XYZ file of C-alpha atoms in Angstrom:
687
model
C -14.729 20.800 15.852
C -12.111 18.449 14.455
C -10.039 21.252 12.988
C -8.199 22.649 15.974
C -7.601 26.372 15.764
C -4.018 27.226 14.908
C -3.609 29.395 17.983
C -4.646 26.481 20.182
C -2.288 24.170 18.341
C 0.611 26.538 18.830
C -0.185 26.837 22.504
C -0.368 23.066 22.797
C 3.055 22.891 21.192
C 4.510 24.221 24.414
C 3.115 21.270 26.390
C 5.614 18.390 26.329
C 4.211 15.030 25.315
C 5.168 11.787 27.015
C 7.888 11.160 24.466
C 9.635 14.381 25.399
C 9.820 13.198 28.989
C 11.010 9.667 28.347
C 13.201 10.523 25.320
C 12.956 6.888 24.340
C 10.925 5.419 21.523
C 8.670 2.515 22.368
C 10.305 -0.701 21.144
C 9.127 -2.566 18.081
C 7.202 -5.787 18.525
C 8.987 -6.826 15.319
C 12.049 -4.818 14.299
C 12.436 -4.060 10.583
C 15.535 -5.178 8.705
C 17.618 -2.804 6.561
C 16.739 -2.512 2.889
C 18.583 -5.172 0.907
C 18.376 -7.842 3.614
C 15.417 -9.436 1.838
C 15.186 -10.265 -1.867
C 12.068 -11.495 -3.693
C 11.830 -14.985 -5.154
C 9.443 -17.070 -7.226
C 6.334 -15.399 -8.608
C 7.053 -12.231 -6.594
C 10.420 -11.838 -8.300
C 8.671 -12.195 -11.654
C 6.193 -9.469 -10.768
C 8.945 -7.101 -9.658
C 11.100 -7.770 -12.714
C 8.045 -6.896 -14.808
C 7.797 -3.606 -12.902
C 11.474 -2.878 -13.540
C 11.016 -3.683 -17.234
C 7.722 -1.799 -17.398
C 6.433 1.668 -16.624
C 8.006 2.025 -13.162
C 11.481 1.173 -14.392
C 11.319 3.561 -17.352
C 9.685 6.694 -15.963
C 13.118 8.232 -15.436
C 13.726 7.781 -19.176
C 10.726 9.681 -20.513
C 8.162 10.801 -17.930
C 8.439 14.570 -17.580
C 7.148 14.631 -14.000
C 10.209 12.556 -13.094
C 13.077 13.451 -15.423
C 12.097 17.128 -15.757
C 10.968 17.557 -12.159
C 11.554 20.862 -10.406
C 13.557 18.857 -7.844
C 16.237 18.360 -10.516
C 16.558 22.067 -11.231
C 17.907 25.051 -9.328
C 15.355 25.804 -6.569
C 12.873 28.422 -7.689
C 13.539 27.857 -11.400
C 10.608 25.482 -11.888
C 10.180 22.242 -13.780
C 7.438 19.850 -14.858
C 4.964 19.179 -12.045
C 1.347 18.060 -12.067
C 0.599 20.108 -8.945
C 2.116 22.747 -6.698
C 2.800 20.000 -4.141
C 5.860 18.933 -6.192
C 5.329 15.329 -5.090
C 5.956 13.383 -8.316
C 9.703 12.809 -8.063
C 9.565 12.072 -4.298
C 6.836 9.464 -4.849
C 8.844 7.816 -7.636
C 12.076 7.907 -5.615
C 10.408 6.260 -2.600
C 9.473 3.241 -4.729
C 12.458 3.021 -7.057
C 15.128 2.883 -4.345
C 13.865 -0.421 -2.878
C 12.984 -1.809 -6.323
C 16.530 -1.136 -7.554
C 18.262 -2.710 -4.579
C 15.982 -5.704 -4.119
C 16.518 -6.620 -7.772
C 20.190 -5.566 -7.656
C 19.457 -3.710 -10.892
C 22.389 -1.484 -11.873
C 20.304 0.528 -14.343
C 17.754 1.466 -11.686
C 20.466 2.080 -9.097
C 22.080 4.565 -11.462
C 18.755 6.396 -11.761
C 18.224 6.765 -8.023
C 21.875 7.667 -7.425
C 21.669 10.410 -10.037
C 18.493 11.810 -8.485
C 19.812 11.659 -4.921
C 23.065 13.336 -5.947
C 21.258 16.113 -7.808
C 18.692 16.851 -5.116
C 21.212 16.853 -2.268
C 23.470 19.044 -4.366
C 20.726 21.664 -4.456
C 20.217 21.717 -0.675
C 19.877 25.355 0.375
C 22.416 26.994 2.652
C 19.801 27.147 5.429
C 19.146 23.389 5.124
C 15.960 23.247 3.007
C 15.725 20.248 0.679
C 13.505 20.652 -2.368
C 12.605 23.054 -5.176
C 10.536 25.575 -3.201
C 11.787 29.000 -2.189
C 10.378 31.667 0.111
C 6.777 31.288 1.260
C 6.216 28.356 -1.123
C 8.114 26.057 1.213
C 5.931 23.372 2.790
C 6.719 20.006 4.266
C 4.594 17.382 2.512
C 6.611 16.199 -0.482
C 9.772 15.883 1.611
C 8.107 12.936 3.341
C 8.283 10.367 0.500
C 11.650 11.717 -0.628
C 13.095 11.226 2.854
C 11.701 7.678 2.866
C 13.751 7.097 -0.263
C 16.872 8.619 1.287
C 16.685 6.531 4.461
C 16.234 3.366 2.417
C 19.213 4.342 0.250
C 21.413 4.652 3.336
C 20.301 1.236 4.609
C 21.075 -0.413 1.280
C 24.323 1.431 0.507
C 26.414 2.751 3.390
C 28.419 4.977 1.041
C 25.472 7.404 1.180
C 25.345 7.444 4.974
C 27.376 10.541 5.815
C 25.942 12.682 3.058
C 22.296 11.797 3.681
C 22.393 11.910 7.477
C 24.218 15.247 7.413
C 21.647 16.661 4.985
C 18.739 15.434 7.107
C 20.238 16.931 10.264
C 20.628 20.298 8.554
C 17.035 20.087 7.361
C 15.726 19.201 10.818
C 17.496 22.202 12.334
C 15.714 24.438 9.828
C 12.401 22.635 10.406
C 12.660 23.428 14.107
C 13.056 27.126 13.326
C 10.081 27.052 10.941
C 7.838 25.318 13.463
C 8.767 27.913 16.073
C 8.111 30.662 13.512
C 4.310 30.441 13.631
C 4.358 26.918 12.131
C 5.790 28.234 8.862
C 5.232 25.856 5.947
C 3.317 23.410 8.115
C 0.088 24.753 9.628
C 0.646 28.300 8.396
C 1.015 28.795 4.646
C 0.061 31.477 2.114
C -3.225 30.994 0.308
C -1.647 29.520 -2.811
C 0.012 26.691 -0.836
C -2.179 23.826 0.419
C -0.737 22.813 3.785
C -3.416 20.263 4.637
C -1.565 17.375 2.959
C 1.546 17.823 5.063
C -0.505 18.015 8.246
C -2.727 15.004 7.531
C 0.334 12.917 6.630
C 2.840 14.287 9.142
C 3.158 10.936 10.916
C 5.089 9.658 7.893
C 7.582 12.506 8.295
C 7.843 11.608 11.979
C 8.870 8.079 10.907
C 12.003 9.573 9.344
C 12.760 11.447 12.569
C 12.366 8.219 14.531
C 14.693 6.487 12.066
C 17.334 9.142 12.777
C 16.922 8.713 16.530
C 17.248 4.929 16.346
C 19.971 4.606 13.737
C 22.043 7.758 14.274
C 21.737 9.107 17.824
C 23.574 12.385 18.287
C 23.628 15.633 20.211
C 20.731 16.698 17.954
C 18.372 14.186 19.593
C 16.665 16.729 21.848
C 15.876 18.880 18.811
C 14.489 15.855 16.956
C 12.249 15.043 19.906
C 11.064 18.637 19.981
C 10.337 18.488 16.243
C 8.174 15.397 16.692
C 6.265 17.066 19.505
C 5.828 20.296 17.556
C 4.682 18.528 14.397
C 2.077 16.547 16.293
C 0.921 19.436 18.466
C 0.588 21.845 15.552
C -1.203 19.642 13.036
C -4.880 20.462 12.671
C -5.578 16.863 11.638
C -5.048 14.253 14.325
C -6.227 10.814 13.258
C -6.755 9.774 16.876
C -9.486 12.429 17.055
C -11.179 11.100 13.921
C -11.189 7.495 15.112
C -13.261 8.368 18.176
C -16.813 7.272 18.976
C -19.254 9.920 17.804
C -16.740 11.527 15.450
C -15.888 8.821 12.912
C -18.498 8.585 10.155
C -19.804 5.189 9.094
C -21.605 6.757 6.139
C -19.888 9.844 4.802
C -21.230 12.919 3.095
C -18.429 13.379 0.554
C -19.422 17.001 -0.003
C -18.552 18.042 3.553
C -15.327 19.926 2.877
C -14.361 20.143 6.555
C -13.904 16.358 6.647
C -11.914 16.113 3.424
C -8.488 15.253 4.908
C -10.060 12.366 6.843
C -12.092 10.887 3.971
C -9.593 11.194 1.125
C -8.685 7.604 0.282
C -4.908 7.978 0.086
C -4.894 9.999 3.300
C -6.895 7.208 4.941
C -4.464 4.556 3.703
C -1.589 6.493 5.231
C -3.578 7.580 8.277
C -4.311 4.020 9.374
C -0.837 3.880 10.926
C -0.817 7.448 12.282
C -1.661 6.568 15.879
C 0.888 3.739 15.900
C 3.613 6.214 14.909
C 2.544 8.552 17.704
C 2.393 5.619 20.140
C 6.090 4.924 19.546
C 6.727 8.550 20.460
C 4.443 8.981 23.474
C 3.711 5.503 24.816
C 0.089 6.589 25.226
C -2.049 3.437 25.479
C -4.969 5.346 23.987
C -3.037 5.302 20.711
C -3.212 1.505 20.737
C -6.999 1.721 20.952
C -7.183 4.400 18.264
C -4.993 2.288 15.986
C -7.346 -0.656 16.381
C -10.341 1.613 15.795
C -8.719 2.935 12.633
C -8.382 -0.518 11.128
C -11.618 -2.046 12.406
C -13.893 0.870 11.546
C -12.301 1.764 8.232
C -12.592 -1.740 6.837
C -16.006 -2.408 8.361
C -17.598 0.695 6.874
C -15.333 1.645 3.963
C -13.215 -1.389 3.128
C -13.102 -3.426 -0.059
C -12.909 -7.208 0.102
C -9.631 -6.916 -1.826
C -7.985 -5.190 1.135
C -8.134 -1.531 0.147
C -10.272 1.479 1.080
C -13.312 2.471 -0.970
C -12.851 6.170 -1.696
C -13.080 7.668 -5.176
C -11.330 9.920 -4.092
C -13.597 10.422 -1.062
C -15.228 7.815 1.147
C -18.982 7.259 1.096
C -20.119 3.773 2.083
C -19.687 0.185 0.836
C -21.478 0.318 -2.523
C -19.590 -2.002 -4.923
C -19.391 0.654 -7.641
C -17.259 2.899 -5.412
C -13.688 3.069 -6.621
C -10.373 2.765 -4.834
C -7.143 4.423 -5.972
C -4.004 2.487 -6.788
C -2.195 4.922 -4.466
C -4.571 3.898 -1.684
C -3.658 0.230 -2.114
C 0.094 0.787 -1.757
C -0.296 3.126 1.210
C -2.720 0.755 2.949
C -0.390 -2.216 2.507
C 2.557 -0.294 3.946
C 0.478 0.944 6.892
C -0.629 -2.585 7.751
C 2.938 -3.914 7.601
C 4.161 -1.049 9.784
C 1.392 -1.558 12.339
C 2.226 -5.243 12.638
C 5.812 -4.300 13.447
C 4.690 -1.839 16.129
C 1.944 -3.848 17.834
C 2.310 -7.452 16.672
C -1.408 -7.880 15.976
C -1.677 -10.827 13.581
C -4.659 -9.331 11.763
C -2.519 -6.431 10.534
C -0.111 -8.798 8.784
C -3.034 -10.659 7.215
C -4.366 -7.361 5.890
C -1.004 -6.359 4.424
C -0.907 -9.636 2.501
C -4.519 -9.325 1.386
C -3.902 -5.886 -0.113
C -0.740 -6.896 -1.982
C -2.177 -10.178 -3.288
C -5.468 -8.664 -4.485
C -6.085 -4.905 -4.518
C -2.634 -4.014 -5.830
C -2.020 -6.408 -8.764
C -5.541 -6.204 -10.188
C -4.886 -2.567 -11.086
C -1.915 -3.281 -13.377
C -1.522 -5.118 -16.654
C 0.684 -8.176 -16.478
C 3.612 -6.446 -18.182
C 3.229 -3.500 -15.752
C 3.244 -0.892 -18.509
C -0.307 0.231 -17.728
C -2.359 0.743 -14.586
C -5.735 1.953 -13.393
C -6.487 5.010 -11.330
C -9.631 3.456 -9.829
C -10.679 -0.158 -9.298
C -14.226 -1.134 -8.333
C -15.221 -4.333 -6.473
C -17.835 -4.968 -9.156
C -16.265 -3.894 -12.428
C -17.328 -5.878 -15.499
C -16.297 -2.945 -17.701
C -13.113 -0.851 -17.688
C -14.135 1.453 -20.505
C -14.153 5.070 -21.583
C -17.611 6.284 -20.493
C -17.345 9.816 -21.905
C -20.543 10.459 -23.867
C -20.645 11.877 -27.370
C -21.619 15.300 -26.009
C -18.582 15.276 -23.711
C -20.533 14.655 -20.510
C -19.511 11.958 -18.031
C -21.809 10.000 -15.675
C -20.838 11.064 -12.153
C -20.129 7.584 -10.798
C -17.345 8.716 -8.481
C -17.081 11.529 -5.962
C -14.293 13.350 -7.810
C -12.567 11.024 -10.299
C -15.027 11.590 -13.127
C -12.807 12.002 -16.165
C -14.601 9.068 -17.787
C -11.474 6.894 -17.976
C -10.643 6.331 -14.297
C -11.009 2.540 -14.541
C -9.213 2.107 -17.865
C -5.585 0.961 -17.944
C -2.899 3.324 -19.150
C 0.141 5.496 -18.525
C -1.811 8.075 -16.511
C -5.516 7.200 -16.794
C -6.308 10.057 -14.456
C -4.231 12.021 -11.959
C -0.508 11.159 -12.302
C 0.027 10.509 -8.576
C -0.609 6.789 -9.055
C 1.774 6.648 -12.012
C 4.636 7.722 -9.763
C 3.508 6.280 -6.404
C 2.555 2.710 -7.325
C 6.142 1.349 -7.653
C 6.510 1.180 -3.846
C 3.861 -1.569 -3.531
C 5.840 -4.788 -3.938
C 9.224 -3.465 -2.693
C 7.829 -2.183 0.618
C 6.065 -5.523 1.089
C 9.322 -7.412 0.503
C 11.284 -5.119 2.829
C 8.828 -5.743 5.651
C 8.307 -9.457 5.049
C 11.122 -10.576 7.381
C 11.676 -8.982 10.797
C 13.624 -9.492 14.013
C 11.694 -10.745 17.037
C 12.880 -11.487 20.585
C 16.422 -12.135 19.415
C 15.290 -14.356 16.552
C 14.240 -14.007 12.917
C 10.579 -13.998 11.879
C 8.727 -14.426 8.584
C 5.910 -11.915 8.991
C 4.496 -11.400 5.492
C 4.510 -14.797 3.843
C 5.870 -14.945 0.293
C 8.768 -16.417 -1.726
C 11.970 -14.653 -0.679
C 15.538 -14.923 0.577
C 16.751 -13.171 3.717
C 20.385 -12.675 4.712
C 21.174 -11.165 8.095
C 22.986 -11.693 11.389
C 21.240 -13.345 14.334
C 22.948 -13.917 17.693
C 26.236 -12.848 16.151
C 26.067 -15.466 13.408
C 25.241 -15.205 9.725
C 21.865 -16.626 8.678
C 20.555 -17.163 5.158
C 17.029 -18.458 4.603
C 15.347 -19.083 1.271
C 11.592 -19.574 1.304
C 10.492 -21.509 -1.786
C 6.749 -21.317 -2.150
C 3.845 -20.674 -4.481
C 2.015 -18.998 -1.580
C -0.674 -17.654 -1.733
C -1.533 -19.816 -4.771
C -0.703 -22.849 -2.655
C -0.068 -22.947 1.068
C 3.136 -24.992 1.329
C 6.296 -23.092 2.282
C 9.732 -24.746 2.271
C 12.561 -23.009 4.135
C 16.205 -23.825 3.330
C 18.320 -22.502 6.201
C 22.068 -22.054 6.563
C 23.130 -20.721 9.972
C 26.501 -20.131 11.617
C 24.976 -20.306 15.088
C 21.830 -21.650 16.690
C 18.904 -19.254 16.562
C 15.134 -19.064 16.892
C 12.992 -18.945 13.767
C 9.438 -17.636 13.957
C 6.828 -18.409 11.302
C 3.485 -16.636 11.202
C 0.223 -18.545 11.106
C -2.522 -16.480 9.427
C -5.748 -15.973 11.359
C -7.747 -17.663 8.595
C -5.709 -20.889 8.776
C -6.732 -24.140 10.435
C -4.227 -24.394 13.271
C -5.306 -27.936 14.126
C -4.555 -29.270 10.652
C -1.538 -27.150 9.651
C 1.861 -28.805 10.105
C 5.562 -28.070 10.531
C 8.420 -30.505 9.951
C 12.148 -30.005 10.291
C 15.140 -31.927 8.968
C 18.858 -31.382 8.512
C 21.047 -30.160 11.341
C 18.217 -31.218 13.624
C 15.367 -33.458 12.619
C 11.953 -33.544 14.233
C 8.244 -33.271 13.754
C 7.138 -29.966 15.189
C 3.934 -29.049 16.939
C 2.316 -25.823 15.856
C 1.616 -23.632 18.855
C 1.178 -20.149 17.465
C 1.050 -17.147 19.776
C -2.551 -15.971 19.991
C -1.621 -12.313 19.485
C 1.195 -12.347 16.926
C 0.396 -15.624 15.172
C 4.053 -16.619 15.490
C 5.152 -20.185 16.140
C 8.672 -20.776 17.453
C 11.264 -23.151 15.975
C 14.744 -23.724 17.412
C 17.284 -24.087 14.601
C 20.759 -25.554 15.129
C 23.912 -24.419 13.301
C 24.397 -25.788 9.805
C 21.855 -26.593 7.126
C 18.231 -27.188 8.009
C 15.034 -27.572 6.030
C 11.656 -26.614 7.459
C 8.419 -27.438 5.658
C 5.377 -25.437 6.694
C 1.956 -26.520 5.443
C -0.892 -24.115 6.112
C -4.291 -25.738 5.863
C -7.164 -23.531 4.794
C -10.570 -23.892 3.251
C -12.938 -21.808 1.207
C -14.445 -19.027 3.267
C -16.835 -16.188 2.587
C -17.037 -12.699 4.045
C -20.292 -10.794 4.203
C -20.691 -7.819 1.895
C -23.646 -5.390 1.603
C -27.109 -6.410 0.380
C -26.835 -10.128 1.099
C -23.713 -10.541 -0.970
C -20.430 -12.279 -0.190
C -16.759 -12.159 -1.076
C -15.128 -15.554 -1.606
C -11.611 -16.409 -0.395
C -9.194 -19.286 -0.319
C -6.411 -18.395 2.069
C -5.559 -14.760 1.421
C -6.636 -14.819 -2.234
C -9.917 -13.172 -3.153
C -11.834 -14.856 -5.974
C -14.060 -13.070 -8.475
C -16.612 -14.142 -11.040
C -14.964 -14.851 -14.384
C -16.719 -12.404 -16.712
C -14.446 -13.007 -19.695
C -12.088 -10.536 -21.296
C -11.897 -8.441 -24.430
C -9.758 -5.361 -24.937
C -8.928 -2.626 -27.392
C -6.125 -0.102 -27.118
C -5.059 3.357 -28.209
C -2.156 5.725 -27.890
C -1.662 6.796 -24.267
C -3.490 9.921 -23.159
C -2.443 12.661 -20.805
C -4.714 12.890 -17.779
C -5.659 16.407 -18.838
C -6.985 15.281 -22.262
C -8.728 11.885 -22.041
C -10.760 12.469 -25.224
C -7.976 13.566 -27.535
C -6.067 11.465 -30.063
C -3.430 10.446 -27.537
C 0.268 11.171 -27.238
C 2.438 10.049 -30.135
C 6.201 9.954 -30.341
C 6.864 8.443 -26.919
C 10.034 6.310 -26.872
C 8.406 3.041 -25.775
C 5.789 1.324 -27.982
C 4.576 -0.592 -24.925
C 2.944 2.619 -23.696
C -0.732 2.126 -24.568
C -4.140 2.771 -23.036
C -6.412 -0.277 -22.726
C -10.196 -0.491 -22.649
C -11.446 -3.799 -21.273
C -14.897 -5.336 -21.609
C -16.528 -8.495 -20.311
C -17.635 -11.293 -22.635
C -19.638 -13.413 -20.169
C -22.630 -12.675 -17.915
C -21.812 -10.493 -14.930
C -25.302 -10.295 -13.380
C -24.940 -13.581 -11.498
C -26.052 -14.690 -8.038
C -24.262 -17.683 -6.513
C -25.042 -20.429 -4.023
C -21.964 -20.485 -1.745
C -22.760 -24.006 -0.535
C -21.845 -25.306 -3.995
C -18.341 -23.795 -4.172
C -15.576 -26.231 -5.099
C -11.920 -25.240 -4.999
C -9.465 -26.426 -7.674
C -5.933 -25.858 -6.419
C -2.417 -25.849 -7.795
C 0.535 -28.000 -6.776
C 3.034 -26.554 -4.350
C 5.802 -27.380 -6.845
C 4.014 -26.196 -9.981
C 5.815 -23.667 -12.154
C 3.532 -20.658 -12.117
C 2.992 -18.394 -15.126
C 5.243 -15.340 -15.183
C 4.015 -12.715 -14.540
C 1.404 -14.439 -12.416
C -1.052 -11.538 -12.337
C -1.464 -11.277 -16.084
C -5.111 -11.478 -17.121
C -6.287 -15.071 -16.623
C -2.830 -16.387 -15.656
C -3.349 -17.814 -12.133
C -4.008 -21.569 -12.483
C -6.167 -22.075 -9.382
C -9.908 -21.457 -9.572
C -13.286 -22.315 -8.071
C -16.574 -23.488 -9.493
C -19.948 -22.502 -8.079
C -23.577 -22.914 -9.053
C -25.535 -19.780 -9.778
C -27.917 -18.057 -12.135
C -28.409 -14.745 -13.854
C -30.656 -12.234 -12.096
C -32.171 -8.850 -12.905
C -29.519 -6.370 -11.851
C -29.750 -2.729 -12.946
C -26.861 -0.468 -13.867
C -25.934 2.562 -11.796
C -26.154 5.677 -13.982
C -26.334 3.324 -16.942
C -22.641 2.412 -16.896
C -21.734 0.129 -13.956
C -23.543 -2.451 -11.776
C -25.650 -0.932 -9.017
C -25.783 -2.401 -5.510
C -26.998 -6.023 -5.667
C -30.811 -6.115 -5.617
C -32.281 -7.448 -2.381
C -35.183 -9.045 -4.224
C -33.684 -11.525 -6.613
C -34.791 -14.513 -8.589
C -33.273 -16.461 -11.415
C -34.036 -15.237 -14.922
C -31.962 -18.011 -16.440
C -31.065 -21.612 -15.793
C -28.966 -22.819 -12.909
C -25.424 -23.119 -14.241
C -21.878 -23.703 -13.076
C -19.745 -20.571 -13.016
C -16.024 -20.057 -12.589
C -14.365 -17.910 -9.930
C -10.774 -16.810 -10.517
C -8.130 -14.980 -8.445
C -9.067 -11.318 -8.311
C -5.575 -10.010 -9.070
C -5.617 -11.713 -12.477
C -9.141 -10.589 -13.414
C -8.880 -7.092 -14.853
C -12.656 -7.001 -15.207
C -14.493 -8.804 -12.428
C -17.339 -9.131 -9.956
C -16.251 -9.771 -6.362
C -19.234 -8.664 -4.227
C -21.524 -11.513 -5.275
C -25.210 -11.735 -4.299
C -26.267 -15.074 -2.858
C -29.152 -17.328 -3.750
C -30.154 -20.783 -2.493
C -31.103 -23.650 -4.770
């Protein structure tokens, strides 16, 4: 059985793992930079400013699960929470800290400072951090809150002493709880669900590893013991799941014993679990299990947009299966983290794919509204509640009838509070240190300021990537250093070029490392300009039932099905059929119901695809992922086919037997992130 008996887990806790022997974390392939070292630029800055001006940046002003959270009250006195997990404020805090500092936004900084000050002020005398008292204490929601605290320390050293002291006190208490029959972790009273903290414990271990690396102390042996105890005592080890004969290619979503392993957000977080444990133990089997996690998950449960199909539970690859917004942000972070640990180029490509496609498609351009679920084939984002109140059971659990509509909280509020981490975590992890040099890992417009070889380095990357594939780097360095630029796996290495001018001038030869994708450039002191041109072509990836997904670079393209929308007052997730919530302080808060206006039942001939690009110096629309905003597109020949609806409300799997029922026509494909209704798993036909 996958679920290890608690008694066995506690016994195993007494067996030291490799990490306890070596007391040294395995080194990063690419070391992360502190929060604030990297700032967004270009279109990415526009997207993040929209988030700050939209829902994410105003939740502290009105959203009760944030500004009336139990975390902001005397422990045990309660507050507004959507579940007993008390995760809303921690989720929000984890995303708002990097958003505030990357934008240097004083209003948002004041919000996170106020929250950090209040929560730390309520730390219990025994070290517990959070609103729970007595047997209600459990570990899960500390994980995202601690992520926020560690980022706050990196960005603002004035918080260092207070936060590190608080975390050390907490870890001392955690050690006692783990030794006390795994209190609050694997052993909880019936009214407390401990499975979330166990399935996601690797993210808590990341905070412990941060403490060991950044603030070594005489507490280190206790921190090592905590890591070992957490991993030994969890009943849900992702390395066990990603084992031949255990992992399920097609899942029965009703099998409750598998739930922690098939819940989409758990999967997004769990992708990196074995890489976290590898840093602790050095066990080479964790490298294999990490690769299995990525390869198998995306082969059998992945969307072309870069996320995990699970609504909320995995099944298979049917294009009507949904994927949570929370899953997208967790998947992107896991891929970025795994690239830093192992240096596998495919992980960086996947992080970009998720952020450029799966993430932005689920938000309106102004970022005031978002989806709970996105489907690969989604020509309608409508309220499907029938007049008698019944709802077609399209999804495994998310069947409120409004899961794909856009709004304040179109279903469970977790995505309302968790989605703000998407872009900021991507920016934080986009530049990294590598072999004494500085590396651009996740390609995007940005500016990095750091110290390399004892000298100050500032690099600004001006680019419209991924809308065009030309990146221009303006470098100012006090001392000579090595710059590394990543070449994506999908690029044409023979045709891509690098050129350098300024302090040193030369034509460079691309010779990317086969594992990391990094190409090395030696940069002299002074000012230097490097121009990096990545050559790519249209490519297709196979999808189920003789269908394909169409890409140019790391952008997924979808059939343009048109766009028409209506709106209403925002609804609470608990009352999707009511009149909506009036009296909210921001008129931008609306729910949106989006329909298609063009045929969606189209098969295409991929041999006829033609790409229409955008100049590398073009001024892109802002925000770029507004409906219909991206200027690049494709044309393709195709025709309408007979294609039934699943449960009468959404396209079924593409029919294997297909023939044209209309004339051959030219159709338009547009970037997925700017197509709020879309078809991306497209059946093929030959003319």
